[in-house]
GROMACS .gro file of C-alpha atoms in nm:
model
  291
    1MET     CA    1   3.683   0.122   0.460
    2GLU     CA    2   3.618   0.433   0.259
    3GLU     CA    3   3.233   0.418   0.279
    4PHE     CA    4   3.208   0.408   0.660
    5THR     CA    5   3.258   0.677   0.939
    6TYR     CA    6   3.316   0.602   1.319
    7GLU     CA    7   2.947   0.700   1.355
    8SER     CA    8   2.795   0.475   1.088
    9MET     CA    9   3.040   0.170   1.210
   10VAL     CA   10   2.910   0.216   1.568
   11GLU     CA   11   2.552   0.225   1.426
   12TYR     CA   12   2.617  -0.094   1.235
   13LEU     CA   13   2.771  -0.271   1.539
   14GLY     CA   14   2.482  -0.170   1.748
   15GLY     CA   15   2.237  -0.316   1.520
   16GLN     CA   16   2.442  -0.658   1.538
   17GLY     CA   17   2.412  -0.649   1.930
   18VAL     CA   18   2.779  -0.567   1.988
   19ASP     CA   19   2.836  -0.413   2.337
   20LEU     CA   20   3.112  -0.146   2.298
   21SER     CA   21   3.115  -0.064   2.655
   22GLN     CA   22   3.346  -0.381   2.694
   23GLU     CA   23   3.674  -0.227   2.637
   24GLY     CA   24   4.025  -0.392   2.564
   25ILE     CA   25   3.876  -0.738   2.437
   26TRP     CA   26   3.777  -0.857   2.089
   27LEU     CA   27   3.415  -0.867   2.071
   28GLY     CA   28   3.161  -0.995   1.796
   29ARG     CA   29   3.196  -1.262   1.548
   30ILE     CA   30   2.931  -1.110   1.327
   31LYS     CA   31   2.887  -1.090   0.958
   32CYS     CA   32   3.177  -0.860   0.780
   33PRO     CA   33   3.015  -0.549   0.648
   34CYS     CA   34   3.275  -0.570   0.361
   35CYS     CA   35   3.247  -0.936   0.236
   36GLY     CA   36   2.919  -1.039   0.407
   37GLY     CA   37   3.101  -1.359   0.521
   38GLY     CA   38   3.123  -1.512   0.161
   39ARG     CA   39   2.936  -1.784   0.021
   40THR     CA   40   2.885  -1.952   0.369
   41GLN     CA   41   2.804  -1.614   0.535
   42GLU     CA   42   3.066  -1.687   0.809
   43LEU     CA   43   3.064  -1.480   1.113
   44SER     CA   44   3.426  -1.347   1.080
   45PHE     CA   45   3.425  -0.990   1.184
   46SER     CA   46   3.516  -0.878   1.523
   47VAL     CA   47   3.598  -0.544   1.710
   48LYS     CA   48   3.783  -0.418   1.991
   49MET     CA   49   3.731  -0.064   2.168
   50ASP     CA   50   4.047   0.063   2.336
   51ARG     CA   51   3.991   0.392   2.491
   52ASN     CA   52   3.895   0.639   2.203
   53ARG     CA   53   3.994   0.396   1.925
   54LEU     CA   54   3.754   0.135   1.750
   55PHE     CA   55   3.969  -0.166   1.587
   56CYS     CA   56   3.781  -0.384   1.344
   57LYS     CA   57   3.893  -0.705   1.165
   58CYS     CA   58   3.750  -0.942   0.930
   59TRP     CA   59   3.936  -1.284   1.010
   60ARG     CA   60   3.888  -1.434   0.654
   61ALA     CA   61   4.243  -1.352   0.577
   62ASN     CA   62   4.275  -1.510   0.228
   63THR     CA   63   3.941  -1.378   0.085
   64CYS     CA   64   3.887  -1.056   0.285
   65GLY     CA   65   4.098  -0.979   0.586
   66ARG     CA   66   3.985  -0.598   0.603
   67LYS     CA   67   4.121  -0.427   0.901
   68PHE     CA   68   4.086  -0.078   1.006
   69MET     CA   69   4.079   0.173   1.296
   70PHE     CA   70   3.852   0.473   1.373
   71THR     CA   71   3.897   0.733   1.625
   72ASP     CA   72   3.603   0.838   1.826
   73PRO     CA   73   3.533   1.217   1.721
   74ALA     CA   74   3.409   1.294   2.060
   75SER     CA   75   3.772   1.253   2.173
   76ARG     CA   76   3.932   1.534   1.981
   77THR     CA   77   3.981   1.876   2.132
   78LEU     CA   78   3.692   2.042   1.968
   79TRP     CA   79   3.456   1.780   2.152
   80GLY     CA   80   3.629   1.784   2.488
   81PRO     CA   81   3.436   1.741   2.804
   82GLY     CA   82   3.392   2.095   2.874
   83SER     CA   83   3.319   2.236   2.519
   84PRO     CA   84   2.989   2.387   2.445
   85ALA     CA   85   2.950   2.140   2.152
   86ALA     CA   86   2.994   1.835   2.373
   87ARG     CA   87   2.734   1.974   2.624
   88ALA     CA   88   2.466   2.040   2.367
   89THR     CA   89   2.507   1.724   2.161
   90PRO     CA   90   2.489   1.373   2.263
   91ASP     CA   91   2.808   1.176   2.217
   92PRO     CA   92   2.717   0.858   1.998
   93MET     CA   93   2.936   0.623   2.164
   94ARG     CA   94   2.783   0.724   2.518
   95VAL     CA   95   2.416   0.692   2.394
   96ARG     CA   96   2.482   0.346   2.257
   97GLN     CA   97   2.672   0.228   2.543
   98THR     CA   98   2.376   0.330   2.781
   99TYR     CA   99   2.073   0.244   2.566
  100HIS     CA  100   2.138  -0.029   2.303
  101HIS     CA  101   2.069  -0.393   2.431
  102GLY     CA  102   2.067  -0.713   2.243
  103ALA     CA  103   2.226  -1.052   2.251
  104SER     CA  104   2.554  -0.910   2.386
  105GLY     CA  105   2.397  -0.831   2.742
  106ALA     CA  106   2.438  -0.444   2.715
  107LYS     CA  107   2.247  -0.222   2.961
  108LYS     CA  108   1.878  -0.240   2.886
  109GLY     CA  109   1.676   0.076   2.776
  110LYS     CA  110   1.299   0.067   2.793
  111LEU     CA  111   1.084   0.086   2.494
  112GLY     CA  112   0.790   0.314   2.481
  113GLU     CA  113   0.880   0.530   2.762
  114ASN     CA  114   0.887   0.905   2.808
  115LEU     CA  115   0.709   0.957   2.458
  116CYS     CA  116   0.553   1.257   2.371
  117ASP     CA  117   0.381   1.466   2.087
  118LEU     CA  118   0.628   1.609   1.844
  119THR     CA  119   0.814   1.930   1.953
  120GLU     CA  120   0.788   2.234   1.734
  121GLU     CA  121   1.131   2.181   1.620
  122HIS     CA  122   1.065   1.818   1.517
  123GLU     CA  123   0.750   1.918   1.333
  124LYS     CA  124   0.930   2.178   1.128
  125PHE     CA  125   1.215   1.907   1.041
  126PHE     CA  126   0.933   1.695   0.889
  127ALA     CA  127   0.743   1.975   0.737
  128ASP     CA  128   1.072   2.111   0.574
  129ARG     CA  129   1.090   1.727   0.405
  130LYS     CA  130   0.719   1.772   0.306
  131ILE     CA  131   0.613   1.472   0.535
  132SER     CA  132   0.270   1.517   0.668
  133ARG     CA  133   0.123   1.456   1.002
  134HIS     CA  134  -0.102   1.178   0.871
  135THR     CA  135   0.204   0.975   0.762
  136LEU     CA  136   0.359   1.048   1.091
  137ASP     CA  137   0.076   0.931   1.293
  138ARG     CA  138   0.060   0.614   1.064
  139ASN     CA  139   0.402   0.529   1.134
  140GLY     CA  140   0.410   0.634   1.522
  141VAL     CA  141   0.674   0.879   1.489
  142LYS     CA  142   0.702   1.096   1.809
  143SER     CA  143   0.942   1.279   2.017
  144LYS     CA  144   1.101   1.114   2.314
  145LYS     CA  145   1.249   1.277   2.624
  146THR     CA  146   1.599   1.102   2.703
  147GLN     CA  147   1.890   1.183   2.919
  148PHE     CA  148   2.057   1.328   2.600
  149GLY     CA  149   1.760   1.590   2.526
  150THR     CA  150   1.443   1.536   2.336
  151ALA     CA  151   1.504   1.323   2.027
  152ILE     CA  152   1.281   1.213   1.730
  153VAL     CA  153   1.179   0.845   1.775
  154PHE     CA  154   1.118   0.612   1.493
  155GLN     CA  155   0.912   0.321   1.651
  156TYR     CA  156   0.966  -0.040   1.495
  157PHE     CA  157   0.627  -0.224   1.509
  158ALA     CA  158   0.621  -0.572   1.427
  159GLU     CA  159   0.279  -0.765   1.478
  160GLY     CA  160   0.131  -0.435   1.626
  161GLN     CA  161   0.395  -0.417   1.908
  162VAL     CA  162   0.697  -0.196   1.931
  163VAL     CA  163   1.004  -0.420   1.927
  164ALA     CA  164   1.290  -0.133   1.860
  165GLU     CA  165   1.325   0.223   1.858
  166LYS     CA  166   1.560   0.454   1.681
  167MET     CA  167   1.640   0.797   1.805
  168ARG     CA  168   1.761   1.094   1.597
  169ALA     CA  169   1.887   1.394   1.790
  170LEU     CA  170   1.896   1.696   1.553
  171PRO     CA  171   2.073   1.778   1.350
  172LYS     CA  172   2.207   1.412   1.291
  173THR     CA  173   2.310   1.185   1.572
  174PHE     CA  174   2.158   0.835   1.589
  175TRP     CA  175   2.109   0.567   1.869
  176SER     CA  176   1.874   0.291   1.944
  177VAL     CA  177   1.705   0.045   2.157
  178GLN     CA  178   1.622  -0.298   2.026
  179GLU     CA  179   1.459  -0.620   2.159
  180HIS     CA  180   1.419  -0.766   1.819
  181ARG     CA  181   1.551  -0.680   1.448
  182CYS     CA  182   1.286  -0.622   1.198
  183LEU     CA  183   1.217  -0.386   0.900
  184TYR     CA  184   1.098  -0.071   0.961
  185GLY     CA  185   0.747  -0.084   0.852
  186VAL     CA  186   0.717  -0.467   0.838
  187ASP     CA  187   0.340  -0.471   0.932
  188HIS     CA  188   0.272  -0.245   0.615
  189LEU     CA  189   0.395  -0.522   0.381
  190LYS     CA  190   0.115  -0.780   0.454
  191ASP     CA  191  -0.073  -0.865   0.134
  192ALA     CA  192   0.115  -0.633  -0.088
  193ARG     CA  193   0.146  -0.693  -0.458
  194GLU     CA  194   0.456  -0.470  -0.467
  195VAL     CA  195   0.706  -0.424  -0.179
  196ILE     CA  196   0.952  -0.138  -0.184
  197LEU     CA  197   1.263  -0.162   0.032
  198THR     CA  198   1.438   0.160   0.136
  199GLU     CA  199   1.775   0.239   0.312
  200GLY     CA  200   1.618   0.460   0.597
  201GLU     CA  201   1.335   0.562   0.805
  202ILE     CA  202   1.275   0.874   0.647
  203ASP     CA  203   1.294   0.725   0.289
  204LYS     CA  204   1.013   0.504   0.390
  205LEU     CA  205   0.798   0.787   0.522
  206ALA     CA  206   0.855   0.970   0.194
  207MET     CA  207   0.727   0.657   0.016
  208ASP     CA  208   0.412   0.656   0.236
  209GLU     CA  209   0.384   1.023   0.148
  210ALA     CA  210   0.405   0.951  -0.219
  211GLY     CA  211   0.101   0.696  -0.175
  212LEU     CA  212   0.330   0.397  -0.199
  213ARG     CA  213   0.221   0.250   0.129
  214HIS     CA  214   0.366  -0.098   0.112
  215SER     CA  215   0.729   0.000   0.176
  216ALA     CA  216   0.991  -0.062   0.468
  217SER     CA  217   1.338   0.015   0.548
  218LEU     CA  218   1.642  -0.177   0.634
  219GLN     CA  219   1.695  -0.155   1.025
  220GLY     CA  220   2.067  -0.049   1.011
  221GLY     CA  221   2.058   0.143   0.682
  222ALA     CA  222   2.312   0.052   0.403
  223THR     CA  223   2.517  -0.184   0.638
  224GLY     CA  224   2.229  -0.334   0.833
  225GLY     CA  225   2.122  -0.640   0.617
  226LEU     CA  226   1.791  -0.774   0.560
  227ALA     CA  227   1.566  -0.878   0.847
  228LEU     CA  228   1.312  -1.120   0.754
  229GLY     CA  229   1.106  -1.185   1.065
  230PHE     CA  230   0.772  -1.107   1.168
  231GLY     CA  231   0.622  -1.178   0.828
  232ALA     CA  232   0.850  -1.007   0.620
  233LEU     CA  233   0.972  -1.335   0.454
  234ALA     CA  234   0.628  -1.425   0.374
  235ALA     CA  235   0.540  -1.093   0.222
  236LEU     CA  236   0.850  -1.090  -0.002
  237ARG     CA  237   0.761  -1.436  -0.118
  238ALA     CA  238   0.399  -1.326  -0.197
  239ALA     CA  239   0.464  -0.990  -0.381
  240GLU     CA  240   0.464  -0.970  -0.732
  241ARG     CA  241   0.746  -0.719  -0.739
  242VAL     CA  242   1.026  -0.633  -0.500
  243VAL     CA  243   1.159  -0.292  -0.547
  244LEU     CA  244   1.492  -0.176  -0.399
  245ALA     CA  245   1.484   0.201  -0.368
  246VAL     CA  246   1.815   0.234  -0.177
  247ASP     CA  247   2.049   0.536  -0.190
  248GLY     CA  248   2.244   0.579  -0.527
  249ASP     CA  249   2.590   0.659  -0.355
  250PRO     CA  250   2.833   0.391  -0.354
  251ALA     CA  251   2.735   0.255  -0.002
  252GLY     CA  252   2.378   0.228  -0.128
  253GLN     CA  253   2.476   0.065  -0.437
  254GLU     CA  254   2.668  -0.197  -0.233
  255CYS     CA  255   2.363  -0.236  -0.004
  256ALA     CA  256   2.158  -0.312  -0.293
  257LYS     CA  257   2.389  -0.579  -0.411
  258LYS     CA  258   2.401  -0.760  -0.075
  259THR     CA  259   2.021  -0.730  -0.044
  260LEU     CA  260   1.959  -0.874  -0.389
  261ILE     CA  261   2.179  -1.156  -0.294
  262ALA     CA  262   1.992  -1.212   0.021
  263LEU     CA  263   1.662  -1.195  -0.176
  264GLN     CA  264   1.794  -1.434  -0.435
  265LYS     CA  265   1.897  -1.690  -0.169
  266GLU     CA  266   1.551  -1.665   0.024
  267LEU     CA  267   1.310  -1.637  -0.290
  268LYS     CA  268   1.492  -1.870  -0.519
  269ARG     CA  269   1.420  -1.637  -0.816
  270GLU     CA  270   1.526  -1.308  -0.988
  271ASP     CA  271   1.249  -1.213  -1.224
  272ARG     CA  272   1.050  -1.012  -0.959
  273PHE     CA  273   1.332  -0.786  -0.840
  274TYR     CA  274   1.375  -0.406  -0.959
  275LEU     CA  275   1.626  -0.146  -0.860
  276VAL     CA  276   1.555   0.207  -0.886
  277ARG     CA  277   1.790   0.448  -1.056
  278TRP     CA  278   1.765   0.788  -0.955
  279PRO     CA  279   1.802   1.097  -1.178
  280GLU     CA  280   2.113   1.292  -1.184
  281GLY     CA  281   2.174   1.499  -0.886
  282CYS     CA  282   1.932   1.300  -0.672
  283LYS     CA  283   2.072   1.020  -0.436
  284ASP     CA  284   1.748   0.903  -0.294
  285CYS     CA  285   1.362   0.949  -0.295
  286ARG     CA  286   1.395   1.273  -0.091
  287SER     CA  287   1.467   1.619  -0.196
  288PRO     CA  288   1.834   1.690  -0.280
  289GLU     CA  289   1.826   1.955  -0.017
  290THR     CA  290   1.719   1.756   0.280
  291ASN     CA  291   1.879   1.466   0.474
   0.00000   0.00000   0.00000
């Protein structure tokens, strides 16, 4: 599946509550990220972790049937257990096995613990992206001390309570803790005439920084789907315009199609939906030089 990497697939599975610490057995029965389960949204996608290999298969053989295998990059020689890189950077698989929890019963992390003010490194990360302290405070962005080092934490607030956290260890390693699925920024959508949906947390922050305060991002990025709880569905139904400001790359455009289908199904109309087309050389709402 060309648009996925090992890391992005692990992130998608984590968002769906799949516990990859259970090796050697097929897990899941979740929505296929390729076909979306078809018209009936069948839960046809299963995965199996066998040592350092991740096998994935859609069981809709006649209409999808996609199957593929990823190898954990942490298992390669460069990332061996004793290598400097392995000691310095958290292994995404180990992190998700330890921290993610959901319907599968994986080991539970704890929300809201070990938070601290943004470190100097994390402040510079956001300053380079022209995101102000005011925007970070409004969205509860902090640093968090974890067993894998200090990471940026994006807190998912729903009805004023933190229901999930997504961590980013620089430069670009992600893992999450989740009690409930929701849009990142769902509380900011209430009473909005225009709702903007982005593909990631930093995209949502960039929208805030530009003065577009009624925005939210999908929890699992391009593959995460549209979470409609905690007032999201009511806000989308009440809005006069729903703008999809997802990435302009192939994965983002596929995300836009699937999100549009989900919106049409729930809202029963199409005249309020708009898709942002980014200018040449720019794939999202942030500067081409940043990620």
